[in-house]
Short mmCIF file of C-alpha atoms in Angstrom, two decimals:
data_model
loop_
_atom_site.label_atom_id
_atom_site.label_comp_id
_atom_site.label_asym_id
_atom_site.label_seq_id
_atom_site.Cartn_x
_atom_site.Cartn_y
_atom_site.Cartn_z
CA UNK V 1443 -52.24 19.36 33.40
CA UNK V 1444 -50.37 16.17 34.25
CA UNK V 1445 -46.77 16.64 35.21
CA UNK V 1446 -44.41 14.35 33.31
CA UNK V 1447 -41.55 12.60 35.07
CA UNK V 1448 -38.26 13.26 33.27
CA UNK V 1449 -36.05 10.35 32.30
CA UNK V 1450 -33.05 9.74 34.54
CA UNK V 1451 -29.81 11.15 33.13
CA UNK V 1452 -27.68 8.92 30.95
CA UNK V 1453 -30.31 6.37 29.92
CA UNK V 1454 -31.25 4.78 26.61
CA UNK V 1455 -34.09 7.31 26.29
CA UNK V 1456 -31.92 10.44 26.25
CA UNK V 1457 -29.02 8.80 24.43
CA UNK V 1458 -26.40 9.72 27.02
CA UNK V 1459 -23.96 7.24 28.54
CA UNK V 1460 -24.36 7.02 32.29
CA UNK V 1461 -21.76 6.09 34.90
CA UNK V 1462 -22.93 2.51 35.13
CA UNK V 1463 -22.46 1.94 31.39
CA UNK V 1464 -19.02 3.58 31.49
CA UNK V 1465 -18.06 1.19 34.28
CA UNK V 1466 -19.32 -1.73 32.22
CA UNK V 1467 -17.24 -0.56 29.22
CA UNK V 1468 -14.13 -0.10 31.33
CA UNK V 1469 -14.31 -3.43 33.14
CA UNK V 1470 -15.01 -5.48 30.01
CA UNK V 1471 -12.33 -3.66 28.05
CA UNK V 1472 -9.78 -4.25 30.81
CA UNK V 1473 -10.54 -7.95 30.68
CA UNK V 1474 -10.28 -8.05 26.89
CA UNK V 1475 -6.93 -6.24 26.64
CA UNK V 1476 -4.74 -9.11 27.82
CA UNK V 1477 -6.55 -11.80 25.81
CA UNK V 1478 -6.17 -9.80 22.61
CA UNK V 1479 -2.58 -8.76 23.26
CA UNK V 1480 -1.62 -12.38 23.88
CA UNK V 1481 -2.43 -13.23 20.27
CA UNK V 1482 0.42 -10.96 19.08
CA UNK V 1483 2.77 -10.37 22.00
CA UNK V 1484 4.13 -13.93 21.84
CA UNK V 1485 5.07 -13.64 18.16
CA UNK V 1486 8.14 -11.51 18.84
CA UNK V 1487 9.38 -14.01 21.45
CA UNK V 1488 9.40 -17.04 19.14
CA UNK V 1489 13.16 -16.92 18.56
CA UNK V 1490 13.89 -16.41 22.28
CA UNK V 1491 11.61 -19.32 23.19
CA UNK V 1492 13.31 -21.52 20.60
CA UNK V 1493 16.69 -20.83 22.20
CA UNK V 1494 15.36 -21.18 25.76
CA UNK V 1495 13.93 -24.66 25.16
CA UNK V 1496 16.52 -25.70 22.53
CA UNK V 1497 13.68 -26.45 20.13
CA UNK V 1498 12.98 -25.99 16.44
CA UNK V 1499 10.95 -23.04 15.20
CA UNK V 1500 8.30 -25.46 13.89
CA UNK V 1501 7.76 -26.83 17.40
CA UNK V 1502 7.76 -23.40 19.05
CA UNK V 1503 5.26 -22.11 16.48
CA UNK V 1504 2.71 -24.40 18.12
CA UNK V 1505 2.66 -22.04 21.10
CA UNK V 1506 0.92 -19.59 18.75
CA UNK V 1507 -1.04 -22.11 16.69
CA UNK V 1508 -2.32 -23.99 19.76
CA UNK V 1509 -3.60 -20.74 21.29
CA UNK V 1510 -5.45 -19.81 18.09
CA UNK V 1511 -6.96 -23.28 17.69
CA UNK V 1512 -8.22 -23.24 21.29
CA UNK V 1513 -9.82 -19.85 20.60
CA UNK V 1514 -11.62 -21.23 17.57
CA UNK V 1515 -12.99 -24.16 19.56
CA UNK V 1516 -14.69 -22.07 22.24
CA UNK V 1517 -15.86 -18.96 20.36
CA UNK V 1518 -18.95 -20.78 19.00
CA UNK V 1519 -19.87 -21.81 22.55
CA UNK V 1520 -19.83 -18.30 23.98
CA UNK V 1521 -23.35 -17.30 22.90
CA UNK V 1522 -24.97 -20.47 24.26
CA UNK V 1523 -22.93 -20.34 27.49
CA UNK V 1524 -24.02 -16.74 28.17
CA UNK V 1525 -27.67 -17.66 27.84
CA UNK V 1526 -27.44 -20.96 29.74
CA UNK V 1527 -25.29 -19.94 32.72
CA UNK V 1528 -25.50 -16.13 32.76
CA UNK V 1529 -23.18 -13.57 31.19
CA UNK V 1530 -21.48 -12.38 34.38
CA UNK V 1531 -20.80 -15.87 35.67
CA UNK V 1532 -19.38 -17.12 32.37
CA UNK V 1533 -17.27 -14.00 31.76
CA UNK V 1534 -15.67 -14.37 35.20
CA UNK V 1535 -15.03 -18.08 34.57
CA UNK V 1536 -13.44 -17.37 31.19
CA UNK V 1537 -11.26 -14.60 32.65
CA UNK V 1538 -10.11 -16.88 35.50
CA UNK V 1539 -9.23 -19.69 33.08
CA UNK V 1540 -7.22 -17.29 30.92
CA UNK V 1541 -5.39 -15.97 34.00
CA UNK V 1542 -4.62 -19.52 35.15
CA UNK V 1543 -3.20 -20.33 31.72
CA UNK V 1544 -1.05 -17.19 31.85
CA UNK V 1545 0.48 -18.14 35.21
CA UNK V 1546 1.17 -21.69 34.07
CA UNK V 1547 2.66 -20.50 30.75
CA UNK V 1548 5.05 -18.22 32.63
CA UNK V 1549 6.14 -21.20 34.75
CA UNK V 1550 6.53 -23.60 31.79
CA UNK V 1551 9.58 -25.89 31.94
CA UNK V 1552 9.50 -27.36 28.43
CA UNK V 1553 8.08 -26.60 25.00
CA UNK V 1554 5.43 -29.30 25.49
CA UNK V 1555 4.24 -27.82 28.78
CA UNK V 1556 4.17 -24.32 27.26
CA UNK V 1557 2.00 -25.50 24.37
CA UNK V 1558 -0.47 -27.18 26.77
CA UNK V 1559 -0.69 -24.10 28.99
CA UNK V 1560 -1.18 -21.86 25.96
CA UNK V 1561 -4.16 -24.02 25.00
CA UNK V 1562 -5.59 -23.42 28.50
CA UNK V 1563 -5.11 -19.68 27.91
CA UNK V 1564 -6.93 -19.90 24.59
CA UNK V 1565 -9.87 -21.82 26.03
CA UNK V 1566 -10.48 -18.98 28.46
CA UNK V 1567 -9.53 -16.09 26.21
CA UNK V 1568 -11.73 -17.19 23.31
CA UNK V 1569 -14.93 -16.41 25.20
CA UNK V 1570 -13.96 -13.03 26.65
CA UNK V 1571 -14.35 -10.76 23.60
CA UNK V 1572 -17.62 -12.24 22.17
CA UNK V 1573 -19.25 -12.03 25.59
CA UNK V 1574 -18.04 -8.45 26.08
CA UNK V 1575 -19.50 -7.35 22.74
CA UNK V 1576 -22.84 -9.03 23.46
CA UNK V 1577 -23.14 -7.58 26.98
CA UNK V 1578 -22.29 -4.07 25.82
CA UNK V 1579 -24.62 -4.19 22.82
CA UNK V 1580 -27.45 -5.33 25.09
CA UNK V 1581 -26.73 -2.66 27.73
CA UNK V 1582 -26.19 0.23 25.31
CA UNK V 1583 -29.24 -0.16 23.09
CA UNK V 1584 -29.47 1.30 19.56
CA UNK V 1585 -29.04 4.98 20.46
CA UNK V 1586 -25.69 4.54 22.24
CA UNK V 1587 -24.28 1.59 20.33
CA UNK V 1588 -21.83 3.53 18.14
CA UNK V 1589 -20.04 5.21 21.03
CA UNK V 1590 -19.92 1.98 23.04
CA UNK V 1591 -18.52 0.02 20.09
CA UNK V 1592 -15.86 2.72 19.73
CA UNK V 1593 -14.69 1.87 23.22
CA UNK V 1594 -14.88 -1.91 23.03
CA UNK V 1595 -13.13 -2.15 19.65
CA UNK V 1596 -10.03 -0.27 20.78
CA UNK V 1597 -8.20 -3.33 22.25
CA UNK V 1598 -8.98 -5.41 19.15
CA UNK V 1599 -7.44 -2.84 16.80
CA UNK V 1600 -4.50 -1.76 18.98
CA UNK V 1601 -3.43 -5.28 20.02
CA UNK V 1602 -1.57 -6.07 16.75
CA UNK V 1603 0.21 -2.71 17.03
CA UNK V 1604 1.29 -2.48 20.66
CA UNK V 1605 1.69 -6.23 21.19
CA UNK V 1606 5.04 -6.42 19.32
CA UNK V 1607 6.27 -3.32 21.18
CA UNK V 1608 5.50 -4.76 24.62
CA UNK V 1609 6.88 -8.16 23.62
CA UNK V 1610 10.08 -6.56 22.35
CA UNK V 1611 10.60 -4.67 25.63
CA UNK V 1612 10.07 -7.79 27.75
CA UNK V 1613 12.28 -10.04 25.63
CA UNK V 1614 15.10 -7.50 25.28
CA UNK V 1615 15.08 -5.98 28.78
CA UNK V 1616 13.53 -8.55 31.15
CA UNK V 1617 12.72 -12.20 30.48
CA UNK V 1618 10.41 -14.07 28.13
CA UNK V 1619 8.30 -15.23 31.11
CA UNK V 1620 7.07 -11.67 31.61
CA UNK V 1621 5.08 -11.79 28.37
CA UNK V 1622 2.74 -14.06 30.38
CA UNK V 1623 3.20 -12.69 33.91
CA UNK V 1624 2.13 -9.21 32.74
CA UNK V 1625 -1.41 -10.61 32.50
CA UNK V 1626 -1.59 -11.33 36.25
CA UNK V 1627 -2.18 -7.83 37.70
CA UNK V 1628 -4.46 -6.79 34.84
CA UNK V 1629 -6.45 -10.03 34.99
CA UNK V 1630 -6.86 -9.87 38.77
CA UNK V 1631 -8.03 -6.26 38.57
CA UNK V 1632 -10.55 -7.20 35.86
CA UNK V 1633 -11.92 -10.10 37.91
CA UNK V 1634 -12.31 -8.03 41.10
CA UNK V 1635 -13.95 -5.10 39.30
CA UNK V 1636 -16.23 -7.43 37.32
CA UNK V 1637 -17.34 -9.17 40.52
CA UNK V 1638 -18.32 -5.81 42.00
CA UNK V 1639 -19.52 -3.84 38.97
CA UNK V 1640 -21.01 -6.26 36.43
CA UNK V 1641 -24.78 -6.59 36.83
CA UNK V 1642 -26.05 -10.07 37.65
CA UNK V 1643 -28.31 -11.68 35.06
CA UNK V 1644 -30.66 -14.62 35.15
CA UNK V 1645 -29.56 -17.75 33.25
CA UNK V 1646 -32.01 -19.63 31.06
CA UNK V 1647 -32.43 -23.16 32.39
CA UNK V 1648 -34.25 -24.27 29.24
CA UNK V 1649 -31.37 -23.45 26.87
CA UNK V 1650 -30.16 -26.81 25.51
CA UNK V 1651 -26.81 -27.26 23.78
CA UNK V 1652 -26.73 -27.93 20.04
CA UNK V 1653 -24.40 -30.93 20.35
CA UNK V 1654 -24.35 -31.86 16.65
CA UNK V 1655 -23.68 -28.25 15.72
CA UNK V 1656 -20.80 -28.13 18.21
CA UNK V 1657 -19.27 -31.33 16.78
CA UNK V 1658 -19.39 -29.83 13.29
CA UNK V 1659 -18.59 -26.14 13.88
CA UNK V 1660 -15.76 -26.10 16.43
CA UNK V 1661 -13.60 -28.80 14.79
CA UNK V 1662 -14.39 -27.30 11.38
CA UNK V 1663 -13.10 -23.90 12.45
CA UNK V 1664 -10.03 -25.41 14.11
CA UNK V 1665 -9.12 -27.48 11.04
CA UNK V 1666 -9.68 -24.55 8.67
CA UNK V 1667 -7.54 -22.19 10.75
CA UNK V 1668 -4.83 -24.84 11.10
CA UNK V 1669 -4.79 -25.41 7.34
CA UNK V 1670 -4.55 -21.68 6.70
CA UNK V 1671 -1.72 -21.34 9.24
CA UNK V 1672 0.22 -24.19 7.61
CA UNK V 1673 -0.29 -22.72 4.14
CA UNK V 1674 1.67 -19.66 5.24
CA UNK V 1675 4.86 -21.75 5.19
CA UNK V 1676 4.01 -24.57 2.77
CA UNK V 1677 1.74 -22.85 0.24
CA UNK V 1678 -1.94 -23.57 -0.28
CA UNK V 1679 -1.27 -26.86 -2.09
CA UNK V 1680 1.95 -27.89 -0.36
CA UNK V 1681 2.49 -30.30 2.52
CA UNK V 1682 -0.53 -31.13 4.65
CA UNK V 1683 -2.25 -27.74 4.52
CA UNK V 1684 -4.75 -28.52 1.74
CA UNK V 1685 -6.30 -31.68 3.31
CA UNK V 1686 -6.75 -29.90 6.67
CA UNK V 1687 -8.27 -26.87 4.97
CA UNK V 1688 -10.69 -28.97 2.89
CA UNK V 1689 -11.69 -31.04 5.92
CA UNK V 1690 -12.50 -27.86 7.82
CA UNK V 1691 -14.54 -26.48 4.92
CA UNK V 1692 -16.55 -29.71 4.62
CA UNK V 1693 -17.37 -29.69 8.34
CA UNK V 1694 -18.48 -26.06 8.13
CA UNK V 1695 -20.70 -26.86 5.14
CA UNK V 1696 -22.19 -29.68 7.19
CA UNK V 1697 -22.86 -27.27 10.04
CA UNK V 1698 -24.55 -24.80 7.68
CA UNK V 1699 -26.90 -27.51 6.43
CA UNK V 1700 -27.68 -28.63 9.98
CA UNK V 1701 -28.26 -25.06 11.25
CA UNK V 1702 -30.69 -24.26 8.46
CA UNK V 1703 -32.67 -27.50 8.87
CA UNK V 1704 -32.94 -27.84 12.63
CA UNK V 1705 -36.08 -26.65 14.37
CA UNK V 1706 -34.12 -25.97 17.57
CA UNK V 1707 -31.79 -23.04 18.22
CA UNK V 1708 -28.46 -23.83 16.57
CA UNK V 1709 -25.09 -22.95 18.03
CA UNK V 1710 -24.78 -20.09 15.53
CA UNK V 1711 -28.12 -18.90 14.19
CA UNK V 1712 -27.50 -18.56 10.44
CA UNK V 1713 -30.95 -17.05 10.02
CA UNK V 1714 -29.45 -13.85 11.44
CA UNK V 1715 -27.84 -13.38 8.04
CA UNK V 1716 -31.27 -12.69 6.58
CA UNK V 1717 -30.86 -9.26 8.18
CA UNK V 1718 -29.12 -7.18 5.51
CA UNK V 1719 -27.39 -4.86 7.97
CA UNK V 1720 -25.95 -7.76 9.97
CA UNK V 1721 -24.78 -9.79 6.98
CA UNK V 1722 -23.20 -6.75 5.28
CA UNK V 1723 -21.40 -5.84 8.50
CA UNK V 1724 -20.08 -9.39 8.99
CA UNK V 1725 -18.64 -9.55 5.45
CA UNK V 1726 -17.20 -6.06 5.91
CA UNK V 1727 -15.40 -7.19 9.07
CA UNK V 1728 -14.15 -10.35 7.32
CA UNK V 1729 -12.50 -8.52 4.40
CA UNK V 1730 -11.32 -5.63 6.58
CA UNK V 1731 -9.61 -8.01 9.01
CA UNK V 1732 -7.95 -9.77 6.08
CA UNK V 1733 -6.44 -6.41 5.07
CA UNK V 1734 -5.54 -5.36 8.64
CA UNK V 1735 -3.91 -8.60 9.78
CA UNK V 1736 -2.28 -9.21 6.42
CA UNK V 1737 -0.58 -5.82 6.72
CA UNK V 1738 0.32 -6.43 10.37
CA UNK V 1739 2.08 -9.63 9.31
CA UNK V 1740 4.09 -7.82 6.63
CA UNK V 1741 5.02 -4.58 8.39
CA UNK V 1742 7.27 -5.92 11.21
CA UNK V 1743 9.04 -8.19 8.72
CA UNK V 1744 9.60 -5.32 6.31
CA UNK V 1745 11.07 -3.03 8.94
CA UNK V 1746 13.35 -5.78 10.30
CA UNK V 1747 14.43 -7.51 7.08
CA UNK V 1748 14.62 -4.61 4.64
CA UNK V 1749 15.33 -1.64 6.95
CA UNK V 1750 17.39 -3.59 9.48
CA UNK V 1751 15.45 -2.39 12.54
CA UNK V 1752 15.52 -4.18 15.90
CA UNK V 1753 12.43 -5.96 17.24
CA UNK V 1754 11.60 -3.02 19.50
CA UNK V 1755 12.25 -0.41 16.78
CA UNK V 1756 10.07 -2.32 14.32
CA UNK V 1757 7.29 -2.48 16.92
CA UNK V 1758 7.52 1.25 17.53
CA UNK V 1759 7.18 1.88 13.80
CA UNK V 1760 3.67 0.44 14.02
CA UNK V 1761 2.58 3.08 16.55
CA UNK V 1762 1.37 5.65 13.96
CA UNK V 1763 -1.41 3.27 12.93
CA UNK V 1764 -2.57 3.14 16.55
CA UNK V 1765 -2.53 6.94 16.69
CA UNK V 1766 -4.75 7.04 13.60
CA UNK V 1767 -7.19 4.59 15.12
CA UNK V 1768 -7.48 6.63 18.33
CA UNK V 1769 -8.21 9.71 16.22
CA UNK V 1770 -10.99 7.81 14.46
CA UNK V 1771 -12.43 6.61 17.76
CA UNK V 1772 -12.62 10.15 19.13
CA UNK V 1773 -14.08 11.70 15.97
CA UNK V 1774 -16.35 8.95 14.68
CA UNK V 1775 -17.63 7.32 17.88
CA UNK V 1776 -20.36 9.90 18.49
CA UNK V 1777 -21.02 10.43 14.77
CA UNK V 1778 -21.83 6.72 14.40
CA UNK V 1779 -24.97 7.21 16.49
CA UNK V 1780 -26.13 10.12 14.28
CA UNK V 1781 -24.92 9.53 10.72
CA UNK V 1782 -25.37 6.91 8.02
CA UNK V 1783 -23.18 3.87 8.82
CA UNK V 1784 -22.91 3.07 5.10
CA UNK V 1785 -21.54 6.50 4.17
CA UNK V 1786 -19.14 6.59 7.13
CA UNK V 1787 -17.77 3.14 6.36
CA UNK V 1788 -17.41 4.02 2.66
CA UNK V 1789 -15.31 7.06 3.57
CA UNK V 1790 -13.23 4.85 5.87
CA UNK V 1791 -12.45 2.33 3.13
CA UNK V 1792 -11.34 5.11 0.77
CA UNK V 1793 -9.02 6.57 3.42
CA UNK V 1794 -7.60 3.08 4.10
CA UNK V 1795 -6.93 2.60 0.39
CA UNK V 1796 -5.07 5.91 0.22
CA UNK V 1797 -2.99 4.98 3.27
CA UNK V 1798 -2.05 1.58 1.79
CA UNK V 1799 -0.84 2.90 -1.58
CA UNK V 1800 2.64 3.97 -0.31
CA UNK V 1801 3.28 0.38 0.85
CA UNK V 1802 2.23 -1.04 -2.52
CA UNK V 1803 4.86 1.26 -4.11
CA UNK V 1804 7.76 0.29 -1.84
CA UNK V 1805 11.36 0.56 -2.95
CA UNK V 1806 14.69 0.96 -1.16
CA UNK V 1807 14.30 4.73 -1.15
CA UNK V 1808 10.78 4.89 0.31
CA UNK V 1809 10.47 7.82 2.70
CA UNK V 1810 10.00 6.86 6.34
CA UNK V 1811 7.86 9.98 6.85
CA UNK V 1812 5.59 8.96 3.95
CA UNK V 1813 5.20 5.45 5.35
CA UNK V 1814 4.37 6.85 8.79
CA UNK V 1815 1.75 9.15 7.25
CA UNK V 1816 0.32 6.18 5.36
CA UNK V 1817 0.02 4.21 8.59
CA UNK V 1818 -1.79 7.08 10.32
CA UNK V 1819 -4.22 7.19 7.38
CA UNK V 1820 -4.70 3.43 7.57
CA UNK V 1821 -5.46 3.66 11.28
CA UNK V 1822 -8.02 6.40 10.72
CA UNK V 1823 -9.62 4.55 7.82
CA UNK V 1824 -9.85 1.22 9.63
CA UNK V 1825 -11.44 2.93 12.64
CA UNK V 1826 -13.97 4.74 10.46
CA UNK V 1827 -14.98 1.41 8.88
CA UNK V 1828 -15.00 -0.64 12.08
CA UNK V 1829 -17.16 1.50 14.33
CA UNK V 1830 -20.23 2.03 12.10
CA UNK V 1831 -20.14 -1.50 10.71
CA UNK V 1832 -20.13 -3.08 14.20
CA UNK V 1833 -22.92 -0.75 15.31
CA UNK V 1834 -24.95 -1.57 12.19
CA UNK V 1835 -24.50 -5.29 12.83
CA UNK V 1836 -26.17 -5.21 16.24
CA UNK V 1837 -28.52 -2.24 15.95
CA UNK V 1838 -31.33 -3.99 14.06
CA UNK V 1839 -31.29 -7.25 16.03
CA UNK V 1840 -33.45 -8.16 19.00
CA UNK V 1841 -31.62 -8.24 22.38
CA UNK V 1842 -32.17 -12.00 22.65
CA UNK V 1843 -30.20 -12.53 19.40
CA UNK V 1844 -27.13 -10.57 20.50
CA UNK V 1845 -25.11 -13.38 22.20
CA UNK V 1846 -25.21 -15.62 19.11
CA UNK V 1847 -24.75 -12.66 16.78
CA UNK V 1848 -21.61 -11.70 18.68
CA UNK V 1849 -20.28 -15.27 18.37
CA UNK V 1850 -20.87 -15.21 14.60
CA UNK V 1851 -19.19 -11.82 14.24
CA UNK V 1852 -16.11 -12.95 16.15
CA UNK V 1853 -15.82 -16.13 14.10
CA UNK V 1854 -15.79 -14.20 10.83
CA UNK V 1855 -13.37 -11.61 12.21
CA UNK V 1856 -10.89 -14.35 13.14
CA UNK V 1857 -11.35 -16.15 9.83
CA UNK V 1858 -10.75 -12.92 7.93
CA UNK V 1859 -7.53 -12.26 9.82
CA UNK V 1860 -6.34 -15.84 9.23
CA UNK V 1861 -7.14 -15.72 5.50
CA UNK V 1862 -5.37 -12.39 5.04
CA UNK V 1863 -2.29 -13.53 6.94
CA UNK V 1864 -2.09 -16.84 5.06
CA UNK V 1865 -2.46 -15.22 1.63
CA UNK V 1866 0.22 -12.54 2.11
CA UNK V 1867 2.57 -15.07 3.77
CA UNK V 1868 2.34 -17.34 0.70
CA UNK V 1869 2.77 -14.40 -1.70
CA UNK V 1870 5.79 -13.11 0.23
CA UNK V 1871 7.44 -16.53 0.35
CA UNK V 1872 6.88 -17.08 -3.37
CA UNK V 1873 8.29 -13.62 -4.14
CA UNK V 1874 11.43 -14.46 -2.15
CA UNK V 1875 12.01 -17.79 -3.92
CA UNK V 1876 11.05 -16.70 -7.45
CA UNK V 1877 13.08 -13.48 -7.47
CA UNK V 1878 16.22 -14.21 -5.49
CA UNK V 1879 18.17 -11.41 -7.17
CA UNK V 1880 15.51 -8.73 -6.69
CA UNK V 1881 15.62 -6.26 -3.76
CA UNK V 1882 13.69 -7.33 -0.66
CA UNK V 1883 11.48 -4.27 -1.03
CA UNK V 1884 10.10 -5.70 -4.30
CA UNK V 1885 8.79 -8.81 -2.52
CA UNK V 1886 7.03 -6.70 0.09
CA UNK V 1887 5.75 -4.41 -2.65
CA UNK V 1888 4.04 -7.38 -4.35
CA UNK V 1889 2.56 -8.63 -1.08
CA UNK V 1890 1.10 -5.23 -0.21
CA UNK V 1891 -0.80 -5.19 -3.51
CA UNK V 1892 -2.80 -8.08 -2.05
CA UNK V 1893 -3.49 -6.02 1.08
CA UNK V 1894 -4.66 -3.23 -1.22
CA UNK V 1895 -6.90 -5.77 -2.98
CA UNK V 1896 -8.51 -6.95 0.28
CA UNK V 1897 -9.16 -3.32 1.18
CA UNK V 1898 -10.74 -2.63 -2.21
CA UNK V 1899 -12.98 -5.71 -1.91
CA UNK V 1900 -14.32 -4.27 1.34
CA UNK V 1901 -16.08 -1.63 -0.78
CA UNK V 1902 -18.61 -4.25 -1.93
CA UNK V 1903 -20.19 -5.18 1.45
CA UNK V 1904 -19.86 -1.58 2.66
CA UNK V 1905 -22.18 -0.50 -0.15
CA UNK V 1906 -24.85 -2.78 1.37
CA UNK V 1907 -24.66 -1.25 4.84
CA UNK V 1908 -27.67 0.90 5.85
CA UNK V 1909 -27.58 4.35 4.27
CA UNK V 1910 -30.06 5.93 6.67
CA UNK V 1911 -28.93 7.54 9.89
CA UNK V 1912 -30.07 5.75 13.08
CA UNK V 1913 -33.46 6.86 14.35
CA UNK V 1914 -33.09 9.44 17.13
CA UNK V 1915 -33.80 8.30 20.65
CA UNK V 1916 -37.36 9.11 21.70
CA UNK V 1917 -37.88 12.01 24.08
CA UNK V 1918 -38.63 10.33 27.37
CA UNK V 1919 -40.28 13.45 28.76
CA UNK V 1920 -43.21 13.03 26.37
CA UNK V 1921 -46.17 10.76 26.80
CA UNK V 1922 -47.06 8.40 23.94
CA UNK V 1923 -49.77 10.83 22.87
CA UNK V 1924 -47.27 13.67 22.61
CA UNK V 1925 -44.66 11.67 20.73
CA UNK V 1926 -44.55 12.46 17.01
CA UNK V 1927 -44.15 8.75 16.26
CA UNK V 1928 -47.03 7.61 18.45
CA UNK V 1929 -49.42 7.34 15.53
#
């Protein structure tokens, strides 16, 4: 009888996560934390920056807008850059560029210099998260993908919650420059650990850049996001927002036509959307992010304007949602690798709807305890939707498709967040101007109905997610002849 060699512990074959994969998760997550926090931590410092540089709020707002536009320019490049130059090399370069931008932003001497340095930050930060998702999906394999996605998605979901808290502490207790200097020790630690722990990979010398696709996609995304950002203050048809938005849409339509016609590998492979699991997961993330970021725009304003809380107090009021998300990560992470992603995500949407209802019924007497409970429920629900949908997106794709799939996923996540924020900002502003005599709570009440609507719409793509549980990992101790699936 031939003795079989058992599989090493913690490999794809036995479904366990080994030490090497845990290190990979930890290093990539450490590098992603600062880039994701930076998208929200600066928001609470806008007024302080305006006073520091004696500038208008419109000018200071470009420190946020410029960062987001730089992100949108480089996200489409991340998949190609990983394949062409190697994932480890490009991740380290992106992390270094983000760290350099952080140092320069903290040393800024004028509003113009701060805007330029924030763009440098965005050019580096935009590549970090897509590359991290692709590297982890490739390393984890189908049987461990749910638990790994539970880890990597934590910074993305907690950043809008803890960012305002950290920003409030720095602005109130220290100095605005520390909202950028805080990235230095974390970024240096991430770079050193990545240099030591990330596995080296071989770049593909034959991977050519889709130049026409780049000229259509990156400017199209930047113009669309800029138009959506402007619509938050001017309305969808006011000022210059509509022409910018339409120009971005036209460029994106042009890219879609080019990507579907070209015989070469396009910057974003739209043929990936022929996979039902991937396309359903992408749309799920788009509508879910619209609901999440729309709510995260409204909540700090509600607690400050209607309840009269300080910046720090308002930031702390967002903590229950983070608690709910951590609960979901602990409970659902392992279940995602064993249960139907469609059923899990459906349950998550229903819980999110229940948690949003108290905010759609706001009045001046709304119980703080009820709102906190609603935020915990929202955090749990969002986590239960996010983890299985991300796992379903990558599970059915070939490893070679993961870098470009990750780029596409990140683009739609950012677009969803921008659309949700723009819509609720316009609704809130209109509610303020049309009902000047009504209580402030009524305006927020109306805006949260739109958040509830985005959440309800998420039910549609969730119903298209796979309903079958992932196939169990094969028993590596069996030969092909002994395996029940060998035939």
